[in-house]
mmCIF file of C-alpha atoms in Angstrom:
data_model
loop_
_atom_site.group_PDB
_atom_site.id
_atom_site.type_symbol
_atom_site.label_atom_id
_atom_site.label_comp_id
_atom_site.label_asym_id
_atom_site.label_seq_id
_atom_site.Cartn_x
_atom_site.Cartn_y
_atom_site.Cartn_z
ATOM 1 C CA MET A 287 0.008 -0.277 -0.199
ATOM 2 C CA ARG A 288 1.454 3.416 -1.091
ATOM 3 C CA GLY A 289 2.209 5.787 1.816
ATOM 4 C CA GLY A 290 2.673 3.005 4.293
ATOM 5 C CA GLY A 291 0.559 0.678 6.134
ATOM 6 C CA PRO A 292 -2.147 1.412 9.288
ATOM 7 C CA VAL A 293 0.171 2.606 12.258
ATOM 8 C CA CYS A 294 -0.482 4.475 15.322
ATOM 9 C CA ALA A 295 2.554 6.124 16.556
ATOM 10 C CA GLY A 296 3.826 7.638 19.936
ATOM 11 C CA PRO A 297 5.475 6.605 22.592
ATOM 12 C CA PHE A 298 2.388 4.770 24.474
ATOM 13 C CA VAL A 299 0.837 3.502 21.099
ATOM 14 C CA ASP A 300 1.310 -0.045 19.419
ATOM 15 C CA VAL A 301 2.995 0.239 16.126
ATOM 16 C CA ARG A 302 1.208 -1.964 13.613
ATOM 17 C CA VAL A 303 4.044 -1.557 10.839
ATOM 18 C CA ALA A 304 7.756 -2.118 11.500
ATOM 19 C CA LEU A 305 9.273 1.386 11.600
ATOM 20 C CA SER A 306 12.444 2.139 12.636
ATOM 21 C CA ALA A 307 12.865 4.548 15.909
ATOM 22 C CA GLU A 308 13.905 7.323 13.768
ATOM 23 C CA ALA A 309 10.990 6.805 11.211
ATOM 24 C CA ARG A 310 8.507 6.799 14.146
ATOM 25 C CA GLY A 311 10.174 10.115 15.456
ATOM 26 C CA GLN A 312 9.868 11.630 12.047
ATOM 27 C CA LEU A 313 6.182 10.428 11.729
ATOM 28 C CA LEU A 314 5.409 12.710 14.904
ATOM 29 C CA ASP A 315 7.372 15.692 13.967
ATOM 30 C CA GLY A 316 4.835 18.954 13.949
ATOM 31 C CA ILE A 317 2.068 16.926 15.770
ATOM 32 C CA CYS A 318 1.346 17.975 18.936
ATOM 33 C CA GLU A 319 1.247 15.354 21.977
ATOM 34 C CA GLU A 320 -2.710 15.606 22.620
ATOM 35 C CA ALA A 321 -3.465 14.887 19.205
ATOM 36 C CA VAL A 322 -0.849 11.951 19.343
ATOM 37 C CA TYR A 323 -2.572 10.789 22.577
ATOM 38 C CA LEU A 324 -5.949 11.136 21.232
ATOM 39 C CA LEU A 325 -5.164 8.912 18.227
ATOM 40 C CA LYS A 326 -3.628 6.208 20.278
ATOM 41 C CA GLY A 327 -5.198 2.628 19.594
ATOM 42 C CA THR A 328 -6.488 3.966 16.091
ATOM 43 C CA MET A 329 -5.758 2.447 12.859
ATOM 44 C CA CYS A 330 -4.591 5.381 10.712
ATOM 45 C CA LEU A 331 -2.387 5.864 7.979
ATOM 46 C CA MET A 332 0.882 7.851 7.950
ATOM 47 C CA ALA A 333 -0.562 10.194 5.563
ATOM 48 C CA VAL A 334 -3.198 11.422 8.095
ATOM 49 C CA PHE A 335 -0.306 12.623 9.949
ATOM 50 C CA ASN A 336 0.999 14.374 7.088
ATOM 51 C CA VAL A 337 -2.304 16.099 6.824
ATOM 52 C CA LEU A 338 -2.427 17.026 10.540
ATOM 53 C CA ARG A 339 0.945 18.379 10.130
ATOM 54 C CA LYS A 340 -0.315 21.089 7.764
ATOM 55 C CA MET A 341 -2.508 22.332 10.842
ATOM 56 C CA ASN A 342 -1.608 24.447 14.100
ATOM 57 C CA PRO A 343 -1.757 22.386 17.288
ATOM 58 C CA LEU A 344 -5.378 23.379 18.351
ATOM 59 C CA ARG A 345 -6.818 22.173 14.983
ATOM 60 C CA GLN A 346 -4.887 19.087 15.130
ATOM 61 C CA ILE A 347 -6.417 18.162 18.445
ATOM 62 C CA GLU A 348 -9.808 19.145 16.887
ATOM 63 C CA THR A 349 -9.229 17.242 14.085
ATOM 64 C CA ALA A 350 -8.072 14.318 15.967
ATOM 65 C CA GLU A 351 -11.579 14.501 18.068
ATOM 66 C CA LEU A 352 -13.575 14.716 14.759
ATOM 67 C CA LEU A 353 -11.654 11.559 13.258
ATOM 68 C CA ILE A 354 -12.295 9.479 16.324
ATOM 69 C CA ASN A 355 -16.045 10.645 16.666
ATOM 70 C CA ALA A 356 -16.714 10.013 13.174
ATOM 71 C CA ASN A 357 -15.209 6.706 13.626
ATOM 72 C CA ASN A 358 -13.449 7.509 10.212
ATOM 73 C CA VAL A 359 -9.774 7.970 10.665
ATOM 74 C CA SER A 360 -8.977 8.349 6.981
ATOM 75 C CA VAL A 361 -6.717 10.444 4.940
ATOM 76 C CA SER A 362 -9.768 11.640 3.104
ATOM 77 C CA TYR A 363 -11.768 12.698 5.864
ATOM 78 C CA ALA A 364 -8.648 14.319 7.132
ATOM 79 C CA ALA A 365 -7.921 16.361 4.138
ATOM 80 C CA ALA A 366 -11.684 17.173 4.005
ATOM 81 C CA ILE A 367 -11.340 18.842 7.435
ATOM 82 C CA LEU A 368 -7.863 20.210 6.592
ATOM 83 C CA ALA A 369 -9.924 21.821 3.503
ATOM 84 C CA GLY A 370 -12.417 23.353 5.748
ATOM 85 C CA THR A 371 -10.030 24.784 7.989
ATOM 86 C CA PRO A 372 -9.831 28.625 8.317
ATOM 87 C CA GLN A 373 -6.347 30.372 7.267
ATOM 88 C CA ALA A 374 -5.593 31.429 10.683
ATOM 89 C CA GLN A 375 -5.449 27.637 12.187
ATOM 90 C CA LEU A 376 -3.030 26.358 9.191
ATOM 91 C CA ALA A 377 0.526 25.626 10.350
ATOM 92 C CA ALA A 378 2.208 27.556 7.337
ATOM 93 C CA ILE A 379 0.303 30.770 8.501
ATOM 94 C CA ALA A 380 1.330 30.467 12.169
ATOM 95 C CA ARG A 381 5.177 30.004 11.197
ATOM 96 C CA MET A 382 5.014 32.935 8.686
ATOM 97 C CA GLY A 383 3.378 34.914 11.799
ATOM 98 C CA ARG A 384 6.324 33.991 14.166
ATOM 99 C CA GLU A 385 8.727 34.658 11.396
ATOM 100 C CA LEU A 386 7.223 38.189 10.867
ATOM 101 C CA SER A 387 7.238 38.971 14.285
ATOM 102 C CA ARG A 388 11.067 38.172 14.341
ATOM 103 C CA LEU A 389 11.853 40.233 11.566
ATOM 104 C CA GLN A 390 9.808 43.072 12.858
ATOM 105 C CA GLU A 391 11.720 42.802 16.184
ATOM 106 C CA ALA A 392 15.067 42.848 13.773
ATOM 107 C CA ILE A 393 13.932 45.898 12.178
ATOM 108 C CA ALA A 394 13.377 47.785 15.305
ATOM 109 C CA SER A 395 16.391 46.803 16.542
ATOM 110 C CA VAL A 396 18.326 48.299 13.552
ATOM 111 C CA GLN A 397 16.225 51.313 13.637
ATOM 112 C CA ASP A 398 17.430 51.714 17.425
ATOM 113 C CA SER A 399 20.893 51.592 16.311
ATOM 114 C CA TYR A 400 20.723 53.781 13.200
ATOM 115 C CA GLY A 401 20.318 57.006 14.940
ATOM 116 C CA ARG A 402 23.008 56.163 17.352
ATOM 117 C CA ASP A 403 25.229 55.131 14.126
ATOM 118 C CA ARG A 404 24.323 58.220 12.191
ATOM 119 C CA LEU A 405 25.428 60.585 14.983
ATOM 120 C CA HIS A 406 28.717 58.946 15.349
ATOM 121 C CA LEU A 407 29.356 59.080 11.542
ATOM 122 C CA THR A 408 28.393 62.432 11.740
ATOM 123 C CA VAL A 409 30.898 63.406 14.576
ATOM 124 C CA VAL A 410 33.894 61.292 12.936
ATOM 125 C CA LYS A 411 33.069 63.026 9.701
ATOM 126 C CA GLY A 412 33.561 66.353 11.178
ATOM 127 C CA TYR A 413 36.514 65.393 13.032
ATOM 128 C CA LEU A 414 38.235 63.995 9.947
ATOM 129 C CA ARG A 415 37.375 67.411 7.932
ATOM 130 C CA LYS A 416 39.108 69.086 10.823
ATOM 131 C CA LEU A 417 42.097 67.098 10.555
ATOM 132 C CA ILE A 418 42.328 67.149 6.799
ATOM 133 C CA THR A 419 41.975 71.010 6.682
ATOM 134 C CA ASN A 420 44.996 71.095 9.091
ATOM 135 C CA ASP A 421 48.104 71.901 6.631
ATOM 136 C CA ARG A 422 50.547 69.969 8.982
ATOM 137 C CA VAL A 423 48.408 66.858 9.418
ATOM 138 C CA ALA A 424 47.179 66.800 5.950
ATOM 139 C CA HIS A 425 50.904 66.890 4.549
ATOM 140 C CA TYR A 426 51.980 64.335 6.978
ATOM 141 C CA LEU A 427 49.348 61.959 6.023
ATOM 142 C CA GLU A 428 49.959 62.757 2.332
ATOM 143 C CA GLN A 429 53.734 62.128 2.495
ATOM 144 C CA TYR A 430 53.535 59.009 4.790
ATOM 145 C CA GLN A 431 50.032 57.594 4.921
ATOM 146 C CA SER A 432 48.649 58.370 1.378
ATOM 147 C CA ASP A 433 45.955 55.341 1.280
ATOM 148 C CA ILE A 434 44.722 56.510 4.853
ATOM 149 C CA PHE A 435 44.538 60.190 3.812
ATOM 150 C CA ILE A 436 42.649 59.217 0.424
ATOM 151 C CA GLU A 437 40.263 57.293 2.660
ATOM 152 C CA PHE A 438 39.890 60.465 5.213
ATOM 153 C CA LEU A 439 39.027 62.676 2.190
ATOM 154 C CA LYS A 440 36.560 60.151 1.008
ATOM 155 C CA ILE A 441 34.879 60.064 4.442
ATOM 156 C CA ALA A 442 34.725 64.065 5.003
ATOM 157 C CA GLU A 443 33.391 64.329 1.423
ATOM 158 C CA MET A 444 30.383 61.915 1.887
ATOM 159 C CA THR A 445 27.043 63.415 1.251
ATOM 160 C CA THR A 446 25.266 59.809 1.928
ATOM 161 C CA THR A 447 25.786 56.912 4.113
ATOM 162 C CA LEU A 448 24.242 54.692 0.966
ATOM 163 C CA PRO A 449 26.803 52.512 -1.121
ATOM 164 C CA SER A 450 28.243 54.186 -4.235
ATOM 165 C CA GLN A 451 26.513 51.834 -6.482
ATOM 166 C CA ALA A 452 22.933 52.459 -4.694
ATOM 167 C CA ALA A 453 23.492 56.249 -4.611
#
């Protein structure tokens, strides 16, 4: 039978198909413990777990209860429940929401440091401008540290912090 035979996976569930411990662990990745507990002792295909994995944990529990109450632990019934699942209860949407939150935190962190970094750059730029306008310092740098002098000139003449190809 394609997709594996009937199984009931979990630490307290009889496995009806010979699966390695690694395969049993992978079978339950992304499935909440409560849903696994509800499905213990039932005969279900591995593909049912693939359908459940697409739902958030609360919807997995609800689906397991529906499958058991209907006495129909089948892939087609689980897929029908998945089709009727609101977007907010799908696992991909939940993951995207968490990722969006992390990105927003990262942006806030960058925005916080941007003002400070901009201030430091302005102070450094002013200091370097003073250094290179001092004839003695400029002459020394030009004669003994020409590469540093050129970079100091570039920084002092900067009008934007964007890279030259983006400006």
